[in-house]
Amino acid sequence: MKFNNKTFGKVLLVALTIAFGFSMQSCEDQPDKYEHTGGKPTVYYIRPADVEAKDSLIVEGSPQMAIALVGENLRSIKRMFFNDLEAVLNTSYITDHTLIVSVPKSIPNVVNDKITMITHDKDTLFYDFHVAIPAPLIMSMSNEHAKPGTNATIYGSYFIDDPNVPIEVVMPDGTVVKDFVEKTQTSLTFVVPNCTEEGQVAVKSIYGSTKSSFYFNDSRNFLFDFDTPNAVTGVVLGNHGWHPQVIKSDETSLSGNYLMLGDTDFGAEGPWIDKFFSFEYWPGNWQNPENYQGDGVRLTELVDFTDFENMLFKFEMCVPKNNPWSAGAMQIIVGGVDKISNGETGILDIDGNTLGGCNNTYFKNDVLPRGIYRPWETTGSFDTNDEWITVTIPISDFKFGFSGGAASGKLTAKDFSSLVIFVVGGGITGTECHPIIKIDNIRVVPNK
């Protein structure tokens, strides 16, 4: 196609008209578009961002705390620093008279106890504000039953190692750890000293000392350690169902016997191979009426599950690096005697309950809630590098069905009379593997 000057002029005029139209439409579509103002801001005071505390004035705050600056011309502020750390400004929370911002999470390298404000016109202003660093926050320990001479890691935040006041870990027996294999503000790795006492671990820094919610050498509320007779019946509990799994002791043991699942080829979909992947403890001993004596005790007689929603399901686990886990969900399944028992279906127990009998159908649905654990999901494959780790699953997270989606039913305290740990399905496809999963010290403890 040929263009003469006249044609080109018409095309250019049309293009400019369209562009101008879009420009006008864009302006009309964004009448409330945020714009910085000129000039300097004035900060009258600072208060918590929570509107219920709007009458409380503050001169200090802690990391991640949301605060509100109140003043004039606050839209002139383009950047903001607390000490030497820059804060993230969200224009959705900035008006001429208020600016809501969170104190940066990180620990400052240079402390001047000021908020530094840089304006749109590149002016710099200061406002006095102290960032109070909290005492250490302890979240978890890599292995709550770590043996003396092995490495263990405590995870958390605000692990500040001041040159004048070095950070310390205090064991339950009072032993103080000052030397670390590795230390950051969120983790402390150390060689476990010769501490056999049970109790809380403390982390002590220049900003204070905090005790853990977990117990080191925890022996509370054990269901299965595969070694020790329980206090109720004097019997060591273990396999009590259709598929006895390997319970053994060897050079890889954490302490005595452990339960082993797997050691066979396993498909990507997490197929049903209960012969190798299902640990079953069903209460009862084929009595009529059932009296739950000996190794058939109800687990609710060992642990008080009244407040189960505020309890944690814990165990130690080892997945060898040569046998990683990359398919199937570990389903942690509980059920009352009306759903599952070791005996004849339909008979009564000593309390008059009608028993569910031996079966594997009560949990094959999306009604009965259970815990689901898939540590391989994020990385595609999981192992513990031949070490033992502590696994913690809040019972409040027992809310999944067999297929991995949300369960429609509700648990009660009576449902904790039995336990099945079955690696199967779970709703996510992985990759074929030949996993070995070693488990010890199955317990249920308070979450605080």
Short mmCIF file of C-alpha atoms in Angstrom, two decimals:
data_model
loop_
_atom_site.label_atom_id
_atom_site.label_comp_id
_atom_site.label_asym_id
_atom_site.label_seq_id
_atom_site.Cartn_x
_atom_site.Cartn_y
_atom_site.Cartn_z
CA MET A 1 0.00 0.00 0.00
CA LYS A 2 1.26 3.49 -0.89
CA PHE A 3 0.95 6.44 1.46
CA ASN A 4 1.04 10.06 0.27
CA ASN A 5 1.48 12.94 2.63
CA LYS A 6 -2.24 13.56 2.79
CA THR A 7 -2.97 9.96 3.69
CA PHE A 8 -0.18 9.89 6.28
CA GLY A 9 -1.54 13.07 7.85
CA LYS A 10 -4.99 11.52 8.23
CA VAL A 11 -3.55 8.35 9.76
CA LEU A 12 -1.43 10.36 12.17
CA LEU A 13 -4.43 12.46 13.18
CA VAL A 14 -6.51 9.35 13.86
CA ALA A 15 -3.67 7.77 15.87
CA LEU A 16 -3.22 10.87 17.98
CA THR A 17 -6.94 11.09 18.58
CA ILE A 18 -7.09 7.45 19.71
CA ALA A 19 -4.03 7.88 21.94
CA PHE A 20 -5.47 11.03 23.49
CA GLY A 21 -8.74 9.20 24.05
CA PHE A 22 -6.98 6.36 25.84
CA SER A 23 -5.04 8.87 27.90
CA MET A 24 -8.20 10.68 28.93
CA GLN A 25 -9.94 7.36 29.66
CA SER A 26 -6.97 6.21 31.75
CA CYS A 27 -7.16 9.35 33.84
CA GLU A 28 -10.90 9.00 34.22
CA ASP A 29 -10.55 5.30 35.19
CA GLN A 30 -8.07 6.13 37.98
CA PRO A 31 -9.47 9.25 39.64
CA ASP A 32 -8.09 8.08 43.02
CA LYS A 33 -4.61 7.15 41.81
CA TYR A 34 -2.07 7.67 44.62
CA GLU A 35 0.28 10.60 44.17
CA HIS A 36 3.03 11.89 46.42
CA THR A 37 2.68 15.47 47.59
CA GLY A 38 5.41 18.06 47.79
CA GLY A 39 6.68 19.80 50.88
CA LYS A 40 7.62 18.35 54.23
CA PRO A 41 5.58 16.11 56.58
CA THR A 42 4.77 16.79 60.20
CA VAL A 43 4.39 13.89 62.64
CA TYR A 44 2.33 14.76 65.70
CA TYR A 45 2.47 11.35 67.40
CA ILE A 46 2.57 7.59 66.84
CA ARG A 47 -0.04 5.08 68.00
CA PRO A 48 -0.66 1.32 67.48
CA ALA A 49 -2.33 0.57 64.16
CA ASP A 50 -5.12 -1.30 65.96
CA VAL A 51 -8.08 1.10 66.03
CA GLU A 52 -9.08 -0.22 69.45
CA ALA A 53 -5.82 1.21 70.81
CA LYS A 54 -5.98 4.48 68.91
CA ASP A 55 -5.88 6.52 72.14
CA SER A 56 -2.57 4.96 73.20
CA LEU A 57 0.51 6.94 72.22
CA ILE A 58 3.79 5.07 71.84
CA VAL A 59 7.45 5.99 71.56
CA GLU A 60 8.74 2.47 70.90
CA GLY A 61 7.71 -0.74 69.20
CA SER A 62 8.93 -4.24 68.46
CA PRO A 63 9.89 -5.77 65.09
CA GLN A 64 6.88 -6.52 62.85
CA MET A 65 4.60 -4.35 64.99
CA ALA A 66 2.11 -2.32 62.93
CA ILE A 67 2.07 1.36 63.92
CA ALA A 68 0.28 4.48 62.70
CA LEU A 69 1.97 7.85 62.27
CA VAL A 70 -0.47 10.73 62.71
CA GLY A 71 0.30 14.17 61.32
CA GLU A 72 0.07 16.40 58.26
CA ASN A 73 1.17 15.98 54.64
CA LEU A 74 2.25 12.38 55.19
CA ARG A 75 1.81 11.56 51.49
CA SER A 76 5.03 13.51 50.94
CA ILE A 77 6.95 10.59 52.50
CA LYS A 78 8.50 8.34 49.84
CA ARG A 79 10.89 6.18 51.91
CA MET A 80 11.16 5.36 55.60
CA PHE A 81 13.85 3.76 57.77
CA PHE A 82 13.79 2.44 61.34
CA ASN A 83 17.40 2.74 62.49
CA ASP A 84 19.22 1.53 59.33
CA LEU A 85 16.44 -0.79 58.09
CA GLU A 86 14.07 0.34 55.36
CA ALA A 87 10.36 -0.28 55.91
CA VAL A 88 7.90 -1.30 53.21
CA LEU A 89 5.42 1.50 52.52
CA ASN A 90 2.03 0.50 51.15
CA THR A 91 0.32 3.50 49.58
CA SER A 92 -3.06 1.91 50.34
CA TYR A 93 -2.37 2.74 54.00
CA ILE A 94 -1.13 6.30 53.53
CA THR A 95 -3.27 9.45 53.63
CA ASP A 96 -2.40 13.06 54.27
CA HIS A 97 -3.02 12.55 57.99
CA THR A 98 -2.14 8.89 58.74
CA LEU A 99 0.55 6.44 57.64
CA ILE A 100 0.37 2.80 58.72
CA VAL A 101 3.59 0.79 58.50
CA SER A 102 5.15 -2.31 60.07
CA VAL A 103 8.45 -2.07 61.92
CA PRO A 104 11.04 -4.12 59.94
CA LYS A 105 11.53 -7.68 61.13
CA SER A 106 15.34 -7.78 60.90
CA ILE A 107 17.75 -6.65 63.59
CA PRO A 108 19.49 -3.32 62.81
CA ASN A 109 23.26 -3.09 62.45
CA VAL A 110 23.30 0.62 63.30
CA VAL A 111 20.99 1.90 66.03
CA ASN A 112 20.07 5.60 66.21
CA ASP A 113 16.60 5.18 67.75
CA LYS A 114 15.00 7.24 65.03
CA ILE A 115 12.57 6.97 62.16
CA THR A 116 14.17 8.52 59.09
CA MET A 117 11.76 9.89 56.47
CA ILE A 118 12.82 10.81 52.95
CA THR A 119 10.30 12.91 51.06
CA HIS A 120 9.29 13.09 47.42
CA ASP A 121 11.34 16.33 47.25
CA LYS A 122 14.34 14.43 48.70
CA ASP A 123 14.29 16.16 52.07
CA THR A 124 15.30 14.06 55.11
CA LEU A 125 13.49 14.30 58.45
CA PHE A 126 13.81 12.38 61.73
CA TYR A 127 11.43 11.32 64.48
CA ASP A 128 12.49 9.70 67.78
CA PHE A 129 11.38 6.06 68.03
CA HIS A 130 12.97 3.12 69.81
CA VAL A 131 12.77 -0.39 68.34
CA ALA A 132 12.71 -2.81 71.27
CA ILE A 133 14.33 -6.13 70.34
CA PRO A 134 12.48 -9.04 71.96
CA ALA A 135 14.01 -11.83 73.97
CA PRO A 136 14.80 -14.96 71.90
CA LEU A 137 11.77 -16.72 70.42
CA ILE A 138 12.12 -20.52 70.40
CA MET A 139 10.07 -22.46 67.87
CA SER A 140 11.42 -26.02 67.70
CA MET A 141 14.39 -28.36 68.03
CA SER A 142 15.64 -30.62 65.26
CA ASN A 143 15.64 -33.66 67.58
CA GLU A 144 14.14 -33.45 71.05
CA HIS A 145 15.82 -36.77 71.91
CA ALA A 146 19.26 -35.96 70.47
CA LYS A 147 22.04 -37.98 72.08
CA PRO A 148 25.15 -36.47 73.73
CA GLY A 149 27.90 -35.83 71.21
CA THR A 150 25.52 -35.42 68.24
CA ASN A 151 24.55 -32.15 66.60
CA ALA A 152 21.17 -30.56 67.31
CA THR A 153 19.63 -27.32 66.07
CA ILE A 154 17.23 -24.98 67.85
CA TYR A 155 15.06 -22.88 65.52
CA GLY A 156 13.42 -19.55 66.27
CA SER A 157 14.18 -15.86 65.92
CA TYR A 158 15.97 -12.99 67.65
CA PHE A 159 19.00 -15.13 68.45
CA ILE A 160 21.25 -12.08 68.86
CA ASP A 161 24.91 -12.81 69.53
CA ASP A 162 26.26 -9.60 71.04
CA PRO A 163 30.08 -9.45 71.33
CA ASN A 164 29.81 -8.31 74.93
CA VAL A 165 26.98 -10.70 75.88
CA PRO A 166 27.33 -13.87 73.76
CA ILE A 167 24.24 -15.95 73.16
CA GLU A 168 23.83 -19.14 75.21
CA VAL A 169 21.71 -22.30 75.28
CA VAL A 170 20.86 -23.63 78.74
CA MET A 171 19.99 -27.33 78.98
CA PRO A 172 17.45 -28.73 81.49
CA ASP A 173 20.20 -29.75 83.93
CA GLY A 174 21.71 -26.25 83.87
CA THR A 175 24.55 -27.03 81.46
CA VAL A 176 25.37 -23.91 79.45
CA VAL A 177 26.30 -24.20 75.77
CA LYS A 178 28.44 -21.31 74.53
CA ASP A 179 30.21 -22.86 71.55
CA PHE A 180 28.19 -23.38 68.37
CA VAL A 181 28.78 -25.31 65.18
CA GLU A 182 26.72 -22.65 63.41
CA LYS A 183 24.66 -19.70 64.62
CA THR A 184 22.31 -17.26 62.91
CA GLN A 185 19.51 -15.04 64.12
CA THR A 186 17.07 -17.90 63.43
CA SER A 187 19.00 -21.07 64.31
CA LEU A 188 21.63 -22.37 66.71
CA THR A 189 23.46 -25.63 65.95
CA PHE A 190 25.54 -27.17 68.74
CA VAL A 191 27.00 -30.42 70.01
CA VAL A 192 24.60 -31.86 72.60
CA PRO A 193 26.27 -32.04 76.03
CA ASN A 194 25.91 -34.97 78.40
CA CYS A 195 22.43 -34.03 79.60
CA THR A 196 20.01 -36.83 80.44
CA GLU A 197 17.55 -34.69 82.37
CA GLU A 198 14.11 -33.98 80.92
CA GLY A 199 12.78 -30.45 80.65
CA GLN A 200 12.68 -27.15 78.82
CA VAL A 201 15.64 -25.64 76.98
CA ALA A 202 16.41 -21.94 77.33
CA VAL A 203 18.08 -19.50 74.95
CA LYS A 204 19.67 -16.45 76.58
CA SER A 205 20.77 -13.29 74.76
CA ILE A 206 21.53 -9.67 75.63
CA TYR A 207 17.79 -9.00 75.28
CA GLY A 208 16.60 -11.65 77.72
CA SER A 209 16.06 -15.37 78.25
CA THR A 210 13.24 -17.60 76.98
CA LYS A 211 12.33 -21.21 77.73
CA SER A 212 11.07 -23.59 75.07
CA SER A 213 7.51 -24.90 75.01
CA PHE A 214 8.90 -28.32 74.03
CA TYR A 215 10.76 -30.62 76.41
CA PHE A 216 14.20 -32.03 75.73
CA ASN A 217 14.27 -35.80 76.44
CA ASP A 218 10.48 -35.59 76.50
CA SER A 219 8.81 -38.61 78.14
CA ARG A 220 5.32 -37.18 78.58
CA ASN A 221 2.28 -39.05 77.32
CA PHE A 222 4.11 -41.78 75.40
CA LEU A 223 1.86 -44.07 73.40
CA PHE A 224 4.62 -46.17 71.81
CA ASP A 225 8.37 -46.24 72.35
CA PHE A 226 8.48 -49.98 71.51
CA ASP A 227 10.66 -50.64 74.58
CA THR A 228 8.96 -49.58 77.80
CA PRO A 229 5.94 -51.26 79.46
CA ASN A 230 3.13 -48.71 79.84
CA ALA A 231 2.07 -47.68 83.33
CA VAL A 232 -1.53 -48.85 82.95
CA THR A 233 -1.16 -52.49 81.90
CA GLY A 234 2.58 -53.08 82.24
CA VAL A 235 2.83 -54.23 78.62
CA VAL A 236 5.01 -52.90 75.78
CA LEU A 237 2.58 -51.81 73.05
CA GLY A 238 3.28 -52.33 69.36
CA ASN A 239 1.60 -54.00 66.40
CA HIS A 240 -2.02 -54.85 67.17
CA GLY A 241 -3.92 -55.39 63.93
CA TRP A 242 -3.78 -57.21 60.62
CA HIS A 243 -0.35 -56.13 59.36
CA PRO A 244 2.53 -56.46 61.82
CA GLN A 245 5.37 -54.17 60.76
CA VAL A 246 9.07 -54.54 61.51
CA ILE A 247 10.02 -53.44 65.03
CA LYS A 248 13.75 -53.74 65.51
CA SER A 249 16.90 -52.39 67.12
CA ASP A 250 20.19 -51.87 65.29
CA GLU A 251 23.13 -49.49 64.96
CA THR A 252 20.83 -46.80 63.50
CA SER A 253 18.47 -46.83 66.52
CA LEU A 254 17.69 -43.63 68.33
CA SER A 255 17.07 -45.58 71.53
CA GLY A 256 16.35 -49.28 71.50
CA ASN A 257 13.54 -50.53 69.27
CA TYR A 258 11.92 -48.52 66.50
CA LEU A 259 9.10 -49.10 64.03
CA MET A 260 10.01 -49.40 60.34
CA LEU A 261 7.64 -48.74 57.42
CA GLY A 262 8.39 -49.37 53.76
CA ASP A 263 11.51 -50.98 52.31
CA THR A 264 9.67 -51.93 49.12
CA ASP A 265 9.01 -50.30 45.75
CA PHE A 266 6.37 -47.58 45.98
CA GLY A 267 4.47 -46.00 43.10
CA ALA A 268 4.04 -42.30 42.37
CA GLU A 269 0.37 -42.26 43.40
CA GLY A 270 1.10 -43.69 46.85
CA PRO A 271 -0.57 -47.10 46.26
CA TRP A 272 -2.34 -49.16 48.92
CA ILE A 273 0.42 -51.49 50.22
CA ASP A 274 -0.66 -52.01 53.81
CA LYS A 275 1.59 -55.04 54.18
CA PHE A 276 4.62 -52.72 54.29
CA PHE A 277 3.24 -49.25 55.02
CA SER A 278 0.49 -49.58 57.65
CA PHE A 279 1.13 -49.65 61.40
CA GLU A 280 -2.08 -50.62 63.19
CA TYR A 281 -2.98 -50.44 66.85
CA TRP A 282 -6.58 -51.56 67.43
CA PRO A 283 -7.80 -51.85 71.03
CA GLY A 284 -9.28 -55.10 72.28
CA ASN A 285 -8.38 -58.79 72.53
CA TRP A 286 -11.34 -60.71 71.11
CA GLN A 287 -13.07 -60.83 74.49
CA ASN A 288 -16.86 -60.81 74.92
CA PRO A 289 -17.63 -58.47 76.48
CA GLU A 290 -14.38 -56.70 75.55
CA ASN A 291 -12.37 -55.56 78.59
CA TYR A 292 -9.28 -54.08 76.84
CA GLN A 293 -6.80 -55.86 79.06
CA GLY A 294 -3.04 -56.27 78.44
CA ASP A 295 -1.83 -55.23 75.00
CA GLY A 296 -5.39 -54.31 73.91
CA VAL A 297 -5.75 -51.24 76.12
CA ARG A 298 -7.56 -48.22 74.70
CA LEU A 299 -5.08 -45.39 74.10
CA THR A 300 -7.49 -43.05 75.87
CA GLU A 301 -6.56 -44.93 79.07
CA LEU A 302 -2.90 -43.95 78.59
CA VAL A 303 -3.38 -40.28 77.73
CA ASP A 304 -6.12 -37.78 78.61
CA PHE A 305 -7.43 -36.52 75.25
CA THR A 306 -10.10 -34.24 76.71
CA ASP A 307 -8.32 -31.15 75.35
CA PHE A 308 -7.05 -32.83 72.18
CA GLU A 309 -7.44 -29.71 70.03
CA ASN A 310 -4.65 -28.09 72.09
CA MET A 311 -2.28 -31.06 71.85
CA LEU A 312 0.55 -32.04 69.52
CA PHE A 313 1.17 -35.42 67.90
CA LYS A 314 4.94 -36.01 67.96
CA PHE A 315 7.43 -38.68 67.04
CA GLU A 316 11.08 -39.04 66.04
CA MET A 317 11.75 -40.13 62.48
CA CYS A 318 14.70 -41.20 60.32
CA VAL A 319 14.53 -41.52 56.52
CA PRO A 320 17.89 -42.84 55.21
CA LYS A 321 19.50 -40.83 52.44
CA ASN A 322 19.78 -43.99 50.32
CA ASN A 323 16.04 -44.64 50.64
CA PRO A 324 14.34 -41.26 50.21
CA TRP A 325 10.59 -40.75 50.39
CA SER A 326 8.88 -39.12 47.37
CA ALA A 327 5.30 -40.41 47.13
CA GLY A 328 2.26 -41.00 49.31
CA ALA A 329 1.02 -39.20 52.40
CA MET A 330 1.59 -40.42 55.92
CA GLN A 331 -1.98 -40.58 57.16
CA ILE A 332 -2.29 -40.48 60.94
CA ILE A 333 -5.68 -42.00 61.65
CA VAL A 334 -7.55 -42.28 64.94
CA GLY A 335 -10.95 -43.81 65.62
CA GLY A 336 -13.22 -44.79 68.48
CA VAL A 337 -14.06 -48.38 69.34
CA ASP A 338 -17.33 -47.96 67.45
CA LYS A 339 -15.24 -47.67 64.28
CA ILE A 340 -12.38 -50.12 64.90
CA SER A 341 -11.53 -52.76 67.51
CA ASN A 342 -9.51 -55.94 67.68
CA GLY A 343 -12.31 -58.44 67.88
CA GLU A 344 -15.65 -59.53 66.49
CA THR A 345 -17.88 -56.91 64.90
CA GLY A 346 -21.00 -55.95 66.84
CA ILE A 347 -20.13 -57.32 70.27
CA LEU A 348 -20.30 -55.15 73.38
CA ASP A 349 -17.51 -53.90 75.61
CA ILE A 350 -17.52 -53.49 79.40
CA ASP A 351 -19.00 -50.00 79.00
CA GLY A 352 -21.86 -51.15 76.78
CA ASN A 353 -20.39 -49.82 73.53
CA THR A 354 -21.09 -51.73 70.31
CA LEU A 355 -17.71 -52.42 68.71
CA GLY A 356 -16.71 -51.87 65.12
CA GLY A 357 -14.53 -54.97 64.94
CA CYS A 358 -11.55 -55.54 62.65
CA ASN A 359 -11.82 -53.65 59.35
CA ASN A 360 -9.96 -51.31 57.03
CA THR A 361 -12.99 -49.48 55.68
CA TYR A 362 -13.72 -46.99 58.46
CA PHE A 363 -11.06 -44.54 57.28
CA LYS A 364 -11.40 -44.94 53.48
CA ASN A 365 -13.49 -41.81 53.11
CA ASP A 366 -13.39 -38.05 53.41
CA VAL A 367 -15.54 -38.01 56.56
CA LEU A 368 -13.17 -39.18 59.32
CA PRO A 369 -10.57 -36.42 59.97
CA ARG A 370 -6.93 -37.40 60.17
CA GLY A 371 -3.48 -35.82 60.05
CA ILE A 372 -1.55 -35.85 56.79
CA TYR A 373 2.24 -35.50 56.56
CA ARG A 374 4.02 -35.10 53.20
CA PRO A 375 7.55 -33.74 53.86
CA TRP A 376 8.60 -34.50 50.26
CA GLU A 377 5.93 -32.26 48.74
CA THR A 378 7.98 -29.04 48.50
CA THR A 379 11.27 -30.46 47.22
CA GLY A 380 9.99 -33.59 45.47
CA SER A 381 12.05 -35.94 47.63
CA PHE A 382 12.81 -36.17 51.34
CA ASP A 383 15.35 -37.82 53.61
CA THR A 384 16.88 -36.96 56.97
CA ASN A 385 20.48 -37.68 55.92
CA ASP A 386 20.51 -40.76 58.18
CA GLU A 387 19.76 -38.60 61.22
CA TRP A 388 16.75 -38.64 63.53
CA ILE A 389 14.46 -35.62 63.60
CA THR A 390 11.39 -34.67 65.64
CA VAL A 391 8.13 -34.41 63.71
CA THR A 392 5.35 -32.28 65.20
CA ILE A 393 1.77 -32.20 63.91
CA PRO A 394 -0.86 -30.19 65.81
CA ILE A 395 -3.97 -32.29 66.38
CA SER A 396 -5.91 -29.17 65.37
CA ASP A 397 -4.57 -29.99 61.88
CA PHE A 398 -6.27 -33.41 61.90
CA LYS A 399 -8.83 -32.18 59.39
CA PHE A 400 -8.14 -34.10 56.17
CA GLY A 401 -9.91 -36.95 54.45
CA PHE A 402 -8.43 -40.01 52.76
CA SER A 403 -8.04 -38.22 49.42
CA GLY A 404 -6.14 -35.29 50.98
CA GLY A 405 -9.00 -32.80 50.89
CA ALA A 406 -10.99 -31.44 53.81
CA ALA A 407 -12.87 -34.01 55.92
CA SER A 408 -16.53 -33.40 56.64
CA GLY A 409 -16.63 -35.09 60.05
CA LYS A 410 -15.52 -34.04 63.53
CA LEU A 411 -13.27 -35.81 66.03
CA THR A 412 -14.14 -36.36 69.68
CA ALA A 413 -11.91 -37.36 72.59
CA LYS A 414 -13.21 -40.95 72.36
CA ASP A 415 -11.83 -41.29 68.81
CA PHE A 416 -8.28 -41.48 70.15
CA SER A 417 -8.64 -45.04 71.45
CA SER A 418 -6.87 -46.43 68.35
CA LEU A 419 -4.07 -45.39 65.98
CA VAL A 420 -3.13 -46.23 62.41
CA ILE A 421 -0.11 -44.74 60.63
CA PHE A 422 -0.52 -45.58 56.97
CA VAL A 423 1.54 -44.14 54.07
CA VAL A 424 -0.96 -44.13 51.22
CA GLY A 425 -2.59 -41.79 48.69
CA GLY A 426 -3.15 -38.32 50.01
CA GLY A 427 -4.15 -36.56 46.81
CA ILE A 428 -0.75 -35.56 45.39
CA THR A 429 1.28 -37.48 42.81
CA GLY A 430 4.96 -37.91 43.58
CA THR A 431 7.63 -40.08 42.02
CA GLU A 432 8.40 -43.77 42.33
CA CYS A 433 10.65 -44.60 45.27
CA HIS A 434 11.81 -47.33 47.65
CA PRO A 435 11.47 -45.52 50.98
CA ILE A 436 12.37 -46.58 54.49
CA ILE A 437 10.66 -44.64 57.28
CA LYS A 438 11.85 -45.29 60.85
CA ILE A 439 9.65 -44.08 63.72
CA ASP A 440 10.14 -43.95 67.50
CA ASN A 441 8.70 -42.23 70.61
CA ILE A 442 5.12 -41.69 69.43
CA ARG A 443 3.53 -39.30 71.93
CA VAL A 444 0.84 -36.65 72.37
CA VAL A 445 1.75 -33.58 74.45
CA PRO A 446 0.24 -30.18 75.31
CA ASN A 447 1.07 -27.44 72.81
CA LYS A 448 2.28 -25.12 75.57
#
